[in-house]
mmCIF file of C-alpha atoms in Angstrom:
data_model
loop_
_atom_site.group_PDB
_atom_site.id
_atom_site.type_symbol
_atom_site.label_atom_id
_atom_site.label_comp_id
_atom_site.label_asym_id
_atom_site.label_seq_id
_atom_site.Cartn_x
_atom_site.Cartn_y
_atom_site.Cartn_z
ATOM 1 C CA UNK A 152 153.915 128.585 91.261
ATOM 2 C CA UNK A 153 154.328 126.567 94.421
ATOM 3 C CA UNK A 154 154.006 129.645 96.603
ATOM 4 C CA UNK A 155 150.918 130.834 94.729
ATOM 5 C CA UNK A 156 149.396 127.416 95.126
ATOM 6 C CA UNK A 157 150.137 127.447 98.845
ATOM 7 C CA UNK A 158 148.624 130.927 99.052
ATOM 8 C CA UNK A 159 145.409 129.492 97.605
ATOM 9 C CA UNK A 160 145.522 131.149 94.180
ATOM 10 C CA UNK A 161 142.975 129.151 92.170
ATOM 11 C CA UNK A 162 144.604 129.512 88.777
ATOM 12 C CA UNK A 163 148.012 128.584 90.184
ATOM 13 C CA UNK A 164 146.502 125.619 91.975
ATOM 14 C CA UNK A 165 144.950 124.353 88.728
ATOM 15 C CA UNK A 166 148.227 124.821 86.854
ATOM 16 C CA UNK A 167 150.187 122.972 89.517
ATOM 17 C CA UNK A 168 147.650 120.145 89.547
ATOM 18 C CA UNK A 169 147.800 119.647 85.790
ATOM 19 C CA UNK A 170 151.596 119.780 85.834
ATOM 20 C CA UNK A 171 151.741 117.000 88.420
ATOM 21 C CA UNK A 172 149.158 114.871 86.574
ATOM 22 C CA UNK A 173 150.868 115.226 83.193
ATOM 23 C CA UNK A 174 154.376 114.495 84.532
ATOM 24 C CA UNK A 175 153.089 111.454 86.364
ATOM 25 C CA UNK A 176 152.070 109.933 83.033
ATOM 26 C CA UNK A 177 155.503 110.383 81.442
ATOM 27 C CA UNK A 178 157.653 107.357 80.754
ATOM 28 C CA UNK A 179 160.416 106.467 83.188
ATOM 29 C CA UNK A 180 158.734 107.870 86.275
ATOM 30 C CA UNK A 181 159.154 105.447 89.184
ATOM 31 C CA UNK A 182 155.848 103.887 90.271
ATOM 32 C CA UNK A 183 155.952 105.329 93.781
ATOM 33 C CA UNK A 184 156.550 108.868 92.471
ATOM 34 C CA UNK A 185 153.849 108.402 89.827
ATOM 35 C CA UNK A 186 151.279 107.405 92.417
ATOM 36 C CA UNK A 187 152.134 110.371 94.643
ATOM 37 C CA UNK A 188 152.035 112.835 91.746
ATOM 38 C CA UNK A 189 148.653 111.502 90.556
ATOM 39 C CA UNK A 190 147.211 111.664 94.059
ATOM 40 C CA UNK A 191 148.514 115.186 94.746
ATOM 41 C CA UNK A 192 147.568 116.481 91.317
ATOM 42 C CA UNK A 193 143.973 115.228 91.572
ATOM 43 C CA UNK A 194 143.613 116.653 95.072
ATOM 44 C CA UNK A 195 144.821 120.090 93.949
ATOM 45 C CA UNK A 196 142.567 120.085 90.870
ATOM 46 C CA UNK A 197 139.518 119.148 92.906
ATOM 47 C CA UNK A 198 140.367 121.840 95.439
ATOM 48 C CA UNK A 199 140.459 124.503 92.716
ATOM 49 C CA UNK A 200 137.276 123.248 91.073
ATOM 50 C CA UNK A 201 135.389 123.035 94.357
ATOM 51 C CA UNK A 202 136.357 126.619 95.116
ATOM 52 C CA UNK A 203 134.673 127.924 91.982
ATOM 53 C CA UNK A 204 137.486 128.021 89.444
ATOM 54 C CA UNK A 205 135.719 127.335 86.139
ATOM 55 C CA UNK A 206 138.851 126.287 84.242
ATOM 56 C CA UNK A 207 139.610 123.765 86.986
ATOM 57 C CA UNK A 208 136.035 122.432 86.755
ATOM 58 C CA UNK A 209 136.406 121.920 83.001
ATOM 59 C CA UNK A 210 139.852 120.331 83.311
ATOM 60 C CA UNK A 211 138.620 117.976 86.014
ATOM 61 C CA UNK A 212 135.518 117.086 83.980
ATOM 62 C CA UNK A 213 137.623 116.213 80.935
ATOM 63 C CA UNK A 214 140.039 114.055 82.946
ATOM 64 C CA UNK A 215 137.178 112.256 84.693
ATOM 65 C CA UNK A 216 135.430 111.637 81.374
ATOM 66 C CA UNK A 217 138.541 110.273 79.658
ATOM 67 C CA UNK A 218 140.147 108.629 82.697
ATOM 68 C CA UNK A 219 143.300 110.661 82.069
ATOM 69 C CA UNK A 220 145.442 110.790 85.198
ATOM 70 C CA UNK A 221 142.573 109.549 87.383
ATOM 71 C CA UNK A 222 139.823 106.941 87.468
ATOM 72 C CA UNK A 223 137.170 107.624 84.837
ATOM 73 C CA UNK A 224 133.769 108.661 86.162
ATOM 74 C CA UNK A 225 131.263 109.947 83.559
ATOM 75 C CA UNK A 226 128.602 110.952 86.070
ATOM 76 C CA UNK A 227 131.048 113.021 88.095
ATOM 77 C CA UNK A 228 132.424 114.565 84.913
ATOM 78 C CA UNK A 229 128.899 115.690 83.936
ATOM 79 C CA UNK A 230 128.397 117.154 87.396
ATOM 80 C CA UNK A 231 131.479 119.391 87.021
ATOM 81 C CA UNK A 232 130.374 120.429 83.535
ATOM 82 C CA UNK A 233 127.028 121.552 84.942
ATOM 83 C CA UNK A 234 128.783 123.471 87.682
ATOM 84 C CA UNK A 235 130.885 125.288 85.088
ATOM 85 C CA UNK A 236 127.759 126.018 83.021
ATOM 86 C CA UNK A 237 125.924 127.294 86.078
ATOM 87 C CA UNK A 238 128.837 129.649 86.702
ATOM 88 C CA UNK A 239 128.018 131.259 83.336
ATOM 89 C CA UNK A 240 130.410 129.569 80.898
ATOM 90 C CA UNK A 241 128.458 129.774 77.618
ATOM 91 C CA UNK A 242 130.646 127.267 75.754
ATOM 92 C CA UNK A 243 129.937 124.704 78.443
ATOM 93 C CA UNK A 244 126.234 125.546 78.356
ATOM 94 C CA UNK A 245 126.163 124.826 74.638
ATOM 95 C CA UNK A 246 128.230 121.678 75.196
ATOM 96 C CA UNK A 247 125.625 120.449 77.682
ATOM 97 C CA UNK A 248 122.901 121.164 75.117
ATOM 98 C CA UNK A 249 124.723 118.898 72.669
ATOM 99 C CA UNK A 250 125.218 116.195 75.307
ATOM 100 C CA UNK A 251 121.592 116.133 76.442
ATOM 101 C CA UNK A 252 120.309 116.314 72.840
ATOM 102 C CA UNK A 253 122.242 113.164 71.940
ATOM 103 C CA UNK A 254 119.669 110.377 72.085
ATOM 104 C CA UNK A 255 122.446 107.793 72.475
ATOM 105 C CA UNK A 256 123.761 109.450 75.657
ATOM 106 C CA UNK A 257 122.649 107.748 78.884
ATOM 107 C CA UNK A 258 121.639 111.130 80.355
ATOM 108 C CA UNK A 259 119.697 112.182 77.254
ATOM 109 C CA UNK A 260 117.027 114.793 78.085
ATOM 110 C CA UNK A 261 115.344 117.231 75.688
ATOM 111 C CA UNK A 262 114.195 119.344 78.619
ATOM 112 C CA UNK A 263 117.680 119.790 80.058
ATOM 113 C CA UNK A 264 119.091 120.396 76.597
ATOM 114 C CA UNK A 265 116.573 123.176 75.982
ATOM 115 C CA UNK A 266 117.329 124.776 79.348
ATOM 116 C CA UNK A 267 121.051 125.005 78.619
ATOM 117 C CA UNK A 268 120.794 126.170 75.014
ATOM 118 C CA UNK A 269 118.340 128.880 76.077
ATOM 119 C CA UNK A 270 120.743 130.123 78.721
ATOM 120 C CA UNK A 271 123.593 130.204 76.218
ATOM 121 C CA UNK A 272 121.421 131.982 73.641
ATOM 122 C CA UNK A 273 120.384 134.583 76.189
ATOM 123 C CA UNK A 274 124.091 135.225 76.741
ATOM 124 C CA UNK A 275 124.424 135.838 72.945
ATOM 125 C CA UNK A 276 126.427 132.700 72.226
ATOM 126 C CA UNK A 277 126.102 132.551 68.433
ATOM 127 C CA UNK A 278 125.749 128.764 67.911
ATOM 128 C CA UNK A 279 123.233 128.637 70.761
ATOM 129 C CA UNK A 280 121.212 131.478 69.214
ATOM 130 C CA UNK A 281 120.939 129.504 65.967
ATOM 131 C CA UNK A 282 120.038 126.273 67.771
ATOM 132 C CA UNK A 283 117.388 127.890 69.961
ATOM 133 C CA UNK A 284 115.871 129.769 67.001
ATOM 134 C CA UNK A 285 115.535 126.449 65.180
ATOM 135 C CA UNK A 286 113.823 124.869 68.188
ATOM 136 C CA UNK A 287 111.294 127.708 68.330
ATOM 137 C CA UNK A 288 110.776 127.619 64.556
ATOM 138 C CA UNK A 289 110.195 123.906 64.208
ATOM 139 C CA UNK A 290 108.662 123.171 67.597
ATOM 140 C CA UNK A 291 111.241 120.466 68.301
ATOM 141 C CA UNK A 292 110.285 118.947 71.666
ATOM 142 C CA UNK A 293 108.837 122.342 72.635
ATOM 143 C CA UNK A 294 105.824 124.421 71.560
ATOM 144 C CA UNK A 295 106.456 126.415 68.391
ATOM 145 C CA UNK A 296 106.825 130.149 69.033
ATOM 146 C CA UNK A 297 107.474 132.262 65.951
ATOM 147 C CA UNK A 298 107.702 135.490 67.938
ATOM 148 C CA UNK A 299 110.608 134.201 70.047
ATOM 149 C CA UNK A 300 112.196 132.684 66.947
ATOM 150 C CA UNK A 301 112.029 136.046 65.198
ATOM 151 C CA UNK A 302 113.803 137.743 68.124
ATOM 152 C CA UNK A 303 116.696 135.286 68.050
ATOM 153 C CA UNK A 304 116.927 135.365 64.254
ATOM 154 C CA UNK A 305 117.310 139.142 64.474
ATOM 155 C CA UNK A 306 120.138 138.634 66.979
ATOM 156 C CA UNK A 307 121.797 136.140 64.649
ATOM 157 C CA UNK A 308 121.552 138.640 61.796
ATOM 158 C CA UNK A 309 123.082 141.389 63.944
ATOM 159 C CA UNK A 310 125.992 139.065 64.795
ATOM 160 C CA UNK A 311 126.484 138.205 61.127
ATOM 161 C CA UNK A 312 125.804 134.499 61.671
ATOM 162 C CA UNK A 313 125.890 132.591 58.391
ATOM 163 C CA UNK A 314 122.724 130.552 59.135
ATOM 164 C CA UNK A 315 120.636 133.671 59.795
ATOM 165 C CA UNK A 316 119.531 134.001 56.159
ATOM 166 C CA UNK A 317 118.077 130.484 55.928
ATOM 167 C CA UNK A 318 116.407 130.940 59.320
ATOM 168 C CA UNK A 319 114.748 134.150 58.122
ATOM 169 C CA UNK A 320 113.452 132.412 54.989
ATOM 170 C CA UNK A 321 111.995 129.593 57.039
ATOM 171 C CA UNK A 322 110.378 132.095 59.426
ATOM 172 C CA UNK A 323 108.725 133.941 56.531
ATOM 173 C CA UNK A 324 107.327 130.672 55.186
ATOM 174 C CA UNK A 325 105.839 129.696 58.528
ATOM 175 C CA UNK A 326 104.397 133.153 59.140
ATOM 176 C CA UNK A 327 102.757 133.132 55.699
ATOM 177 C CA UNK A 328 101.272 129.699 56.368
ATOM 178 C CA UNK A 329 99.770 130.893 59.656
ATOM 179 C CA UNK A 330 98.142 133.976 58.163
ATOM 180 C CA UNK A 331 94.338 133.582 58.131
ATOM 181 C CA UNK A 332 92.938 133.338 54.632
ATOM 182 C CA UNK A 333 90.648 136.236 53.617
ATOM 183 C CA UNK A 334 87.002 135.382 53.950
ATOM 184 C CA UNK A 335 85.063 134.961 50.739
ATOM 185 C CA UNK A 336 82.803 137.922 49.943
ATOM 186 C CA UNK A 337 79.188 137.306 50.910
ATOM 187 C CA UNK A 338 76.988 136.140 48.074
ATOM 188 C CA UNK A 339 74.476 138.811 47.148
ATOM 189 C CA UNK A 340 71.080 137.198 46.880
ATOM 190 C CA UNK A 341 68.488 139.265 45.063
ATOM 191 C CA UNK A 342 65.206 139.604 46.872
ATOM 192 C CA UNK A 343 62.767 137.172 45.353
ATOM 193 C CA UNK A 344 59.791 138.997 43.843
ATOM 194 C CA UNK A 345 56.415 137.479 44.506
ATOM 195 C CA UNK A 346 54.830 136.468 41.158
ATOM 196 C CA UNK A 347 52.179 138.910 40.033
ATOM 197 C CA UNK A 348 48.731 137.490 40.338
ATOM 198 C CA UNK A 349 46.670 137.446 37.185
ATOM 199 C CA UNK A 350 43.518 139.479 37.444
ATOM 200 C CA UNK A 351 40.554 137.162 37.634
ATOM 201 C CA UNK A 352 37.170 138.372 36.447
ATOM 202 C CA UNK A 353 34.363 137.825 38.903
ATOM 203 C CA UNK A 354 32.674 134.509 38.289
ATOM 204 C CA UNK A 355 29.193 134.882 36.774
ATOM 205 C CA UNK A 356 26.513 132.649 38.223
ATOM 206 C CA UNK A 357 25.998 129.807 35.835
ATOM 207 C CA UNK A 358 22.571 128.959 34.496
ATOM 208 C CA UNK A 359 21.642 125.486 35.548
ATOM 209 C CA UNK A 360 21.099 123.170 32.663
ATOM 210 C CA UNK A 361 17.642 121.647 32.387
ATOM 211 C CA UNK A 362 17.472 118.226 33.785
ATOM 212 C CA UNK A 363 16.655 115.822 31.058
ATOM 213 C CA UNK A 364 14.397 112.981 31.916
ATOM 214 C CA UNK A 365 16.066 109.801 31.182
ATOM 215 C CA UNK A 366 14.269 107.249 29.054
ATOM 216 C CA UNK A 367 13.004 104.266 30.857
ATOM 217 C CA UNK A 368 15.475 101.548 30.976
ATOM 218 C CA UNK A 369 14.343 98.904 28.605
ATOM 219 C CA UNK A 370 17.422 96.868 29.026
ATOM 220 C CA UNK A 371 15.760 93.704 30.210
ATOM 221 C CA UNK A 372 17.161 90.928 28.152
ATOM 222 C CA UNK A 373 15.891 87.494 27.604
ATOM 223 C CA UNK A 374 17.787 86.137 30.537
ATOM 224 C CA UNK A 375 16.213 88.788 32.828
ATOM 225 C CA UNK A 376 12.715 87.940 31.620
ATOM 226 C CA UNK A 377 13.397 84.295 32.052
ATOM 227 C CA UNK A 378 14.551 84.844 35.618
ATOM 228 C CA UNK A 379 11.304 86.726 36.465
ATOM 229 C CA UNK A 380 9.076 84.095 34.896
ATOM 230 C CA UNK A 381 10.753 81.483 36.969
ATOM 231 C CA UNK A 382 9.761 83.356 40.152
ATOM 232 C CA UNK A 383 6.584 81.633 41.663
ATOM 233 C CA UNK A 384 5.272 84.906 43.114
ATOM 234 C CA UNK A 385 5.540 86.652 39.757
ATOM 235 C CA UNK A 386 3.965 83.645 38.011
ATOM 236 C CA UNK A 387 0.926 83.755 40.340
ATOM 237 C CA UNK A 388 0.523 87.501 39.812
ATOM 238 C CA UNK A 389 0.764 87.024 36.053
ATOM 239 C CA UNK A 390 -1.993 84.391 36.157
ATOM 240 C CA UNK A 391 -4.296 86.672 38.117
ATOM 241 C CA UNK A 392 -3.608 89.517 35.677
ATOM 242 C CA UNK A 393 -4.450 87.287 32.705
ATOM 243 C CA UNK A 394 -7.722 86.223 34.345
ATOM 244 C CA UNK A 395 -8.647 89.869 34.910
ATOM 245 C CA UNK A 396 -7.951 90.701 31.271
ATOM 246 C CA UNK A 397 -10.206 87.808 30.132
ATOM 247 C CA UNK A 398 -13.011 89.012 32.375
ATOM 248 C CA UNK A 399 -12.623 92.589 31.160
ATOM 249 C CA UNK A 400 -12.819 91.418 27.561
ATOM 250 C CA UNK A 401 -16.029 89.522 28.388
ATOM 251 C CA UNK A 402 -17.523 92.606 30.013
ATOM 252 C CA UNK A 403 -16.582 94.779 27.028
ATOM 253 C CA UNK A 404 -18.199 92.297 24.647
ATOM 254 C CA UNK A 405 -21.335 92.201 26.757
ATOM 255 C CA UNK A 406 -21.524 95.979 26.828
ATOM 256 C CA UNK A 407 -21.239 96.213 23.069
ATOM 257 C CA UNK A 408 -24.112 93.753 22.610
ATOM 258 C CA UNK A 409 -26.390 95.989 24.605
#
């Protein structure tokens, strides 16, 4: 193991590092030996992780997160997890999805969570396929896309995932709800017939009725007569008329005597 570590074998380096770190934490180890073992073990583990060994990255991330055999550092632990996920480790990709989906986590981010679960789903990681199908079905912090959801549900069914049946039922419900409702048939309106016009006989010229002469209005009442007699002009004319009648009577009497 020592020779392989010296030769730069990554797996051997990680194994040697973890052996030193675990033995350093055993009871009865003298303080000076413990400090040296912890220092050497951490250095070897970092060397393996920094040279692309995924298992070393994950081991280092766990120790940094828990403070086991080295000083705890959550931010650095997350950095090594992301490096392992970027190297294609689907379990770590899904783990990052869970971390970033946790709203109580200081690094909470729906965007980063969706990125990692999508990558894991694309690599056919079964739990990630279910999680990403649910995101596309429900539109959780991302636009709903039933077509993508259907693709991943089909993958889940092909893998025999237990949740695939409930996902398919939910998909069918959403697809049915999005189907456009058939348009109502157009109302047939009968053409309105113009009412038939009644035949009208030609109008015969009417014979004008004879105009009847109206009787003279003899509606003067006593009050009307009284008002005329009170008129000075009418009174003078009446006096002259009476004088003429007296003179005519005298002339008639004279003529008869002849």
